[in-house]
Amino acid sequence: MTTNEPRHTQLLAAASAGTLYDPDTDDVVQAELAANREAAAREAQRIAARADELQALRELGTLEQTETRYGDEAVRDELTGRAGGYVQADVDAWLAHALAAHLGHYRDPAAREAATGLLPPPVLAHAALLAEFARLVPGGRADELAFAARLATTEPEAADDLAALLARAPSGAS
């Protein structure tokens, strides 16, 4: 048997004529499927535990002090499914701030790039606005920028356009 051939081709070549391949009886396939199910269950448990942690931190008012981690985008989805919009807005703002400021796992350019495919457009637009406002108005307070989340949530494309326009503006004056 050639090792470049698919497993089922190898098995059929070694079997008697007329034998049909059945993945349900292939021990190797079944072991791989079981391993995949176990990995998915572990990942779901990790996401649920992190969601519990973030929800507790949010309730304590300390979410902003927590650094993002790899996979928090999936945790956002879990929290949204659990608690709905009132938690989602807080978590979205936290993720947008971390993305804009390159905090937590977003220090890594690859994580920031991956976020563009994992986070919804309003969060990405919010992050883009926050990044530009931070560049133009160093030391700006979060309460002064609360409108950025509202704009990004209601009009993400307009927020992206505004961020692109602001990116062309010179940096803030001293």
PDB file of C-alpha atoms in Angstrom:
ATOM      1  CA  MET A   1       0.000   0.000   0.000  1.00  0.00           C
ATOM      2  CA  THR A   2       1.195   3.484  -0.838  1.00  0.00           C
ATOM      3  CA  THR A   3       1.153   5.933   2.049  1.00  0.00           C
ATOM      4  CA  ASN A   4       0.041   8.790  -0.239  1.00  0.00           C
ATOM      5  CA  GLU A   5      -3.286   7.070  -0.916  1.00  0.00           C
ATOM      6  CA  PRO A   6      -6.307   7.810   1.290  1.00  0.00           C
ATOM      7  CA  ARG A   7      -6.904   5.280   4.038  1.00  0.00           C
ATOM      8  CA  HIS A   8     -10.135   3.954   2.521  1.00  0.00           C
ATOM      9  CA  THR A   9      -8.337   3.334  -0.810  1.00  0.00           C
ATOM     10  CA  GLN A  10      -5.642   1.377   1.014  1.00  0.00           C
ATOM     11  CA  LEU A  11      -8.211  -0.673   2.926  1.00  0.00           C
ATOM     12  CA  LEU A  12     -10.201  -1.491  -0.209  1.00  0.00           C
ATOM     13  CA  ALA A  13      -7.056  -2.489  -2.074  1.00  0.00           C
ATOM     14  CA  ALA A  14      -6.289  -5.004   0.660  1.00  0.00           C
ATOM     15  CA  ALA A  15      -9.901  -6.268   0.919  1.00  0.00           C
ATOM     16  CA  SER A  16     -11.611  -8.884  -1.184  1.00  0.00           C
ATOM     17  CA  ALA A  17     -13.361  -7.775  -4.388  1.00  0.00           C
ATOM     18  CA  GLY A  18     -16.742  -6.110  -3.935  1.00  0.00           C
ATOM     19  CA  THR A  19     -16.026  -4.939  -0.386  1.00  0.00           C
ATOM     20  CA  LEU A  20     -17.576  -1.562   0.428  1.00  0.00           C
ATOM     21  CA  TYR A  21     -15.796   0.880   2.691  1.00  0.00           C
ATOM     22  CA  ASP A  22     -17.845   1.787   5.769  1.00  0.00           C
ATOM     23  CA  PRO A  23     -16.364   4.539   7.975  1.00  0.00           C
ATOM     24  CA  ASP A  24     -18.686   3.428  10.770  1.00  0.00           C
ATOM     25  CA  THR A  25     -16.672   0.213  11.107  1.00  0.00           C
ATOM     26  CA  ASP A  26     -13.221   1.784  10.597  1.00  0.00           C
ATOM     27  CA  ASP A  27     -11.576   1.882  14.040  1.00  0.00           C
ATOM     28  CA  VAL A  28      -9.143   4.620  13.010  1.00  0.00           C
ATOM     29  CA  VAL A  29     -11.934   6.875  11.737  1.00  0.00           C
ATOM     30  CA  GLN A  30     -14.023   6.244  14.832  1.00  0.00           C
ATOM     31  CA  ALA A  31     -11.065   7.027  17.116  1.00  0.00           C
ATOM     32  CA  GLU A  32     -10.455  10.290  15.234  1.00  0.00           C
ATOM     33  CA  LEU A  33     -14.130  11.239  15.516  1.00  0.00           C
ATOM     34  CA  ALA A  34     -14.121  10.471  19.240  1.00  0.00           C
ATOM     35  CA  ALA A  35     -10.978  12.576  19.724  1.00  0.00           C
ATOM     36  CA  ASN A  36     -12.597  15.440  17.807  1.00  0.00           C
ATOM     37  CA  ARG A  37     -15.738  15.214  19.966  1.00  0.00           C
ATOM     38  CA  GLU A  38     -13.620  15.252  23.137  1.00  0.00           C
ATOM     39  CA  ALA A  39     -11.640  18.272  21.915  1.00  0.00           C
ATOM     40  CA  ALA A  40     -14.855  20.102  21.033  1.00  0.00           C
ATOM     41  CA  ALA A  41     -16.293  19.320  24.482  1.00  0.00           C
ATOM     42  CA  ARG A  42     -13.132  20.617  26.189  1.00  0.00           C
ATOM     43  CA  GLU A  43     -13.266  23.801  24.076  1.00  0.00           C
ATOM     44  CA  ALA A  44     -16.943  24.313  24.939  1.00  0.00           C
ATOM     45  CA  GLN A  45     -16.090  23.898  28.642  1.00  0.00           C
ATOM     46  CA  ARG A  46     -13.231  26.403  28.322  1.00  0.00           C
ATOM     47  CA  ILE A  47     -15.507  28.923  26.613  1.00  0.00           C
ATOM     48  CA  ALA A  48     -18.238  28.451  29.239  1.00  0.00           C
ATOM     49  CA  ALA A  49     -15.754  28.881  32.105  1.00  0.00           C
ATOM     50  CA  ARG A  50     -14.285  32.048  30.558  1.00  0.00           C
ATOM     51  CA  ALA A  51     -17.815  33.362  29.951  1.00  0.00           C
ATOM     52  CA  ASP A  52     -18.608  32.787  33.636  1.00  0.00           C
ATOM     53  CA  GLU A  53     -15.415  34.631  34.564  1.00  0.00           C
ATOM     54  CA  LEU A  54     -16.107  37.611  32.305  1.00  0.00           C
ATOM     55  CA  GLN A  55     -19.725  37.839  33.401  1.00  0.00           C
ATOM     56  CA  ALA A  56     -18.632  37.867  37.056  1.00  0.00           C
ATOM     57  CA  LEU A  57     -15.993  40.533  36.350  1.00  0.00           C
ATOM     58  CA  ARG A  58     -18.588  42.610  34.516  1.00  0.00           C
ATOM     59  CA  GLU A  59     -20.975  42.349  37.464  1.00  0.00           C
ATOM     60  CA  LEU A  60     -18.149  43.437  39.787  1.00  0.00           C
ATOM     61  CA  GLY A  61     -17.386  46.391  37.508  1.00  0.00           C
ATOM     62  CA  THR A  62     -13.840  45.199  36.824  1.00  0.00           C
ATOM     63  CA  LEU A  63     -14.170  43.895  33.269  1.00  0.00           C
ATOM     64  CA  GLU A  64     -12.159  46.832  31.907  1.00  0.00           C
ATOM     65  CA  GLN A  65      -9.208  45.823  34.098  1.00  0.00           C
ATOM     66  CA  THR A  66      -9.092  42.331  32.580  1.00  0.00           C
ATOM     67  CA  GLU A  67      -6.891  41.499  29.607  1.00  0.00           C
ATOM     68  CA  THR A  68      -8.307  39.730  26.598  1.00  0.00           C
ATOM     69  CA  ARG A  69      -7.246  36.191  25.830  1.00  0.00           C
ATOM     70  CA  TYR A  70      -7.157  34.037  22.761  1.00  0.00           C
ATOM     71  CA  GLY A  71     -10.696  32.806  22.121  1.00  0.00           C
ATOM     72  CA  ASP A  72     -12.527  35.678  23.813  1.00  0.00           C
ATOM     73  CA  GLU A  73     -14.322  36.321  20.532  1.00  0.00           C
ATOM     74  CA  ALA A  74     -16.067  32.949  20.949  1.00  0.00           C
ATOM     75  CA  VAL A  75     -16.710  33.790  24.593  1.00  0.00           C
ATOM     76  CA  ARG A  76     -18.446  36.984  23.410  1.00  0.00           C
ATOM     77  CA  ASP A  77     -20.798  34.840  21.340  1.00  0.00           C
ATOM     78  CA  GLU A  78     -21.470  32.577  24.337  1.00  0.00           C
ATOM     79  CA  LEU A  79     -22.263  35.559  26.566  1.00  0.00           C
ATOM     80  CA  THR A  80     -24.531  37.068  23.936  1.00  0.00           C
ATOM     81  CA  GLY A  81     -26.459  33.832  23.735  1.00  0.00           C
ATOM     82  CA  ARG A  82     -26.746  33.616  27.509  1.00  0.00           C
ATOM     83  CA  ALA A  83     -27.476  37.118  28.638  1.00  0.00           C
ATOM     84  CA  GLY A  84     -28.436  39.122  25.589  1.00  0.00           C
ATOM     85  CA  GLY A  85     -27.752  42.696  24.651  1.00  0.00           C
ATOM     86  CA  TYR A  86     -27.104  44.292  28.017  1.00  0.00           C
ATOM     87  CA  VAL A  87     -24.010  42.144  28.572  1.00  0.00           C
ATOM     88  CA  GLN A  88     -23.062  42.173  24.905  1.00  0.00           C
ATOM     89  CA  ALA A  89     -22.735  45.970  24.856  1.00  0.00           C
ATOM     90  CA  ASP A  90     -20.280  45.902  27.768  1.00  0.00           C
ATOM     91  CA  VAL A  91     -18.258  43.010  26.374  1.00  0.00           C
ATOM     92  CA  ASP A  92     -18.237  44.569  22.901  1.00  0.00           C
ATOM     93  CA  ALA A  93     -16.934  47.857  24.313  1.00  0.00           C
ATOM     94  CA  TRP A  94     -14.259  45.965  26.275  1.00  0.00           C
ATOM     95  CA  LEU A  95     -13.156  44.026  23.193  1.00  0.00           C
ATOM     96  CA  ALA A  96     -13.170  47.169  21.014  1.00  0.00           C
ATOM     97  CA  HIS A  97     -11.011  49.034  23.536  1.00  0.00           C
ATOM     98  CA  ALA A  98      -8.567  46.131  23.826  1.00  0.00           C
ATOM     99  CA  LEU A  99      -8.365  45.816  20.047  1.00  0.00           C
ATOM    100  CA  ALA A 100      -7.845  49.555  19.550  1.00  0.00           C
ATOM    101  CA  ALA A 101      -5.211  49.816  22.281  1.00  0.00           C
ATOM    102  CA  HIS A 102      -3.515  46.478  21.439  1.00  0.00           C
ATOM    103  CA  LEU A 103      -4.123  45.072  24.919  1.00  0.00           C
ATOM    104  CA  GLY A 104      -4.089  41.462  26.047  1.00  0.00           C
ATOM    105  CA  HIS A 105      -3.771  38.958  23.254  1.00  0.00           C
ATOM    106  CA  TYR A 106      -4.346  41.794  20.765  1.00  0.00           C
ATOM    107  CA  ARG A 107      -0.719  42.813  21.317  1.00  0.00           C
ATOM    108  CA  ASP A 108      -0.016  40.178  18.689  1.00  0.00           C
ATOM    109  CA  PRO A 109      -0.621  41.538  15.162  1.00  0.00           C
ATOM    110  CA  ALA A 110      -1.838  38.079  14.081  1.00  0.00           C
ATOM    111  CA  ALA A 111      -4.530  38.165  16.793  1.00  0.00           C
ATOM    112  CA  ARG A 112      -5.627  41.616  15.645  1.00  0.00           C
ATOM    113  CA  GLU A 113      -5.788  40.367  12.070  1.00  0.00           C
ATOM    114  CA  ALA A 114      -7.758  37.277  13.110  1.00  0.00           C
ATOM    115  CA  ALA A 115     -10.207  39.480  15.030  1.00  0.00           C
ATOM    116  CA  THR A 116     -11.364  40.998  11.754  1.00  0.00           C
ATOM    117  CA  GLY A 117     -12.904  37.645  10.857  1.00  0.00           C
ATOM    118  CA  LEU A 118     -14.143  36.811  14.345  1.00  0.00           C
ATOM    119  CA  LEU A 119     -15.753  40.004  15.614  1.00  0.00           C
ATOM    120  CA  PRO A 120     -18.860  41.609  14.143  1.00  0.00           C
ATOM    121  CA  PRO A 121     -18.596  44.850  12.127  1.00  0.00           C
ATOM    122  CA  PRO A 122     -19.877  47.120  14.940  1.00  0.00           C
ATOM    123  CA  VAL A 123     -17.098  45.989  17.301  1.00  0.00           C
ATOM    124  CA  LEU A 124     -14.471  46.433  14.601  1.00  0.00           C
ATOM    125  CA  ALA A 125     -15.833  49.880  13.699  1.00  0.00           C
ATOM    126  CA  HIS A 126     -15.846  50.870  17.379  1.00  0.00           C
ATOM    127  CA  ALA A 127     -12.226  49.749  17.717  1.00  0.00           C
ATOM    128  CA  ALA A 128     -11.233  51.714  14.608  1.00  0.00           C
ATOM    129  CA  LEU A 129     -12.858  54.875  15.978  1.00  0.00           C
ATOM    130  CA  LEU A 130     -11.248  54.426  19.390  1.00  0.00           C
ATOM    131  CA  ALA A 131      -7.823  53.939  17.829  1.00  0.00           C
ATOM    132  CA  GLU A 132      -8.133  57.133  15.799  1.00  0.00           C
ATOM    133  CA  PHE A 133      -9.509  59.167  18.700  1.00  0.00           C
ATOM    134  CA  ALA A 134      -6.653  57.961  20.901  1.00  0.00           C
ATOM    135  CA  ARG A 135      -4.193  59.068  18.238  1.00  0.00           C
ATOM    136  CA  LEU A 136      -5.848  62.462  17.721  1.00  0.00           C
ATOM    137  CA  VAL A 137      -6.757  63.235  21.333  1.00  0.00           C
ATOM    138  CA  PRO A 138      -4.150  61.598  23.571  1.00  0.00           C
ATOM    139  CA  GLY A 139      -5.408  61.240  27.111  1.00  0.00           C
ATOM    140  CA  GLY A 140      -9.070  61.339  26.113  1.00  0.00           C
ATOM    141  CA  ARG A 141     -11.353  59.783  28.722  1.00  0.00           C
ATOM    142  CA  ALA A 142     -13.562  56.791  28.026  1.00  0.00           C
ATOM    143  CA  ASP A 143     -16.698  58.693  29.052  1.00  0.00           C
ATOM    144  CA  GLU A 144     -15.917  61.284  26.366  1.00  0.00           C
ATOM    145  CA  LEU A 145     -15.880  58.532  23.739  1.00  0.00           C
ATOM    146  CA  ALA A 146     -19.083  56.701  24.688  1.00  0.00           C
ATOM    147  CA  PHE A 147     -20.714  58.039  21.531  1.00  0.00           C
ATOM    148  CA  ALA A 148     -18.276  55.970  19.447  1.00  0.00           C
ATOM    149  CA  ALA A 149     -19.947  52.730  20.574  1.00  0.00           C
ATOM    150  CA  ARG A 150     -23.401  54.095  19.760  1.00  0.00           C
ATOM    151  CA  LEU A 151     -22.289  55.216  16.314  1.00  0.00           C
ATOM    152  CA  ALA A 152     -20.516  51.933  15.604  1.00  0.00           C
ATOM    153  CA  THR A 153     -23.528  49.916  16.752  1.00  0.00           C
ATOM    154  CA  THR A 154     -26.133  51.822  14.757  1.00  0.00           C
ATOM    155  CA  GLU A 155     -24.050  52.743  11.699  1.00  0.00           C
ATOM    156  CA  PRO A 156     -20.932  50.525  11.458  1.00  0.00           C
ATOM    157  CA  GLU A 157     -20.192  51.530   7.868  1.00  0.00           C
ATOM    158  CA  ALA A 158     -20.434  55.230   8.732  1.00  0.00           C
ATOM    159  CA  ALA A 159     -18.168  54.625  11.733  1.00  0.00           C
ATOM    160  CA  ASP A 160     -15.641  52.894   9.459  1.00  0.00           C
ATOM    161  CA  ASP A 161     -15.808  55.829   7.049  1.00  0.00           C
ATOM    162  CA  LEU A 162     -15.293  58.290   9.898  1.00  0.00           C
ATOM    163  CA  ALA A 163     -12.330  56.269  11.213  1.00  0.00           C
ATOM    164  CA  ALA A 164     -10.777  56.268   7.733  1.00  0.00           C
ATOM    165  CA  LEU A 165     -11.238  60.042   7.481  1.00  0.00           C
ATOM    166  CA  LEU A 166      -9.752  60.577  10.931  1.00  0.00           C
ATOM    167  CA  ALA A 167      -6.788  58.363  10.005  1.00  0.00           C
ATOM    168  CA  ARG A 168      -5.823  60.973   7.420  1.00  0.00           C
ATOM    169  CA  ALA A 169      -5.901  63.803   9.985  1.00  0.00           C
ATOM    170  CA  PRO A 170      -2.631  64.926  11.589  1.00  0.00           C
ATOM    171  CA  SER A 171      -1.971  63.749  15.151  1.00  0.00           C
ATOM    172  CA  GLY A 172      -3.372  65.696  18.129  1.00  0.00           C
ATOM    173  CA  ALA A 173      -1.812  69.019  19.053  1.00  0.00           C
ATOM    174  CA  SER A 174       0.251  69.400  22.200  1.00  0.00           C
TER     175      SER A 174
END
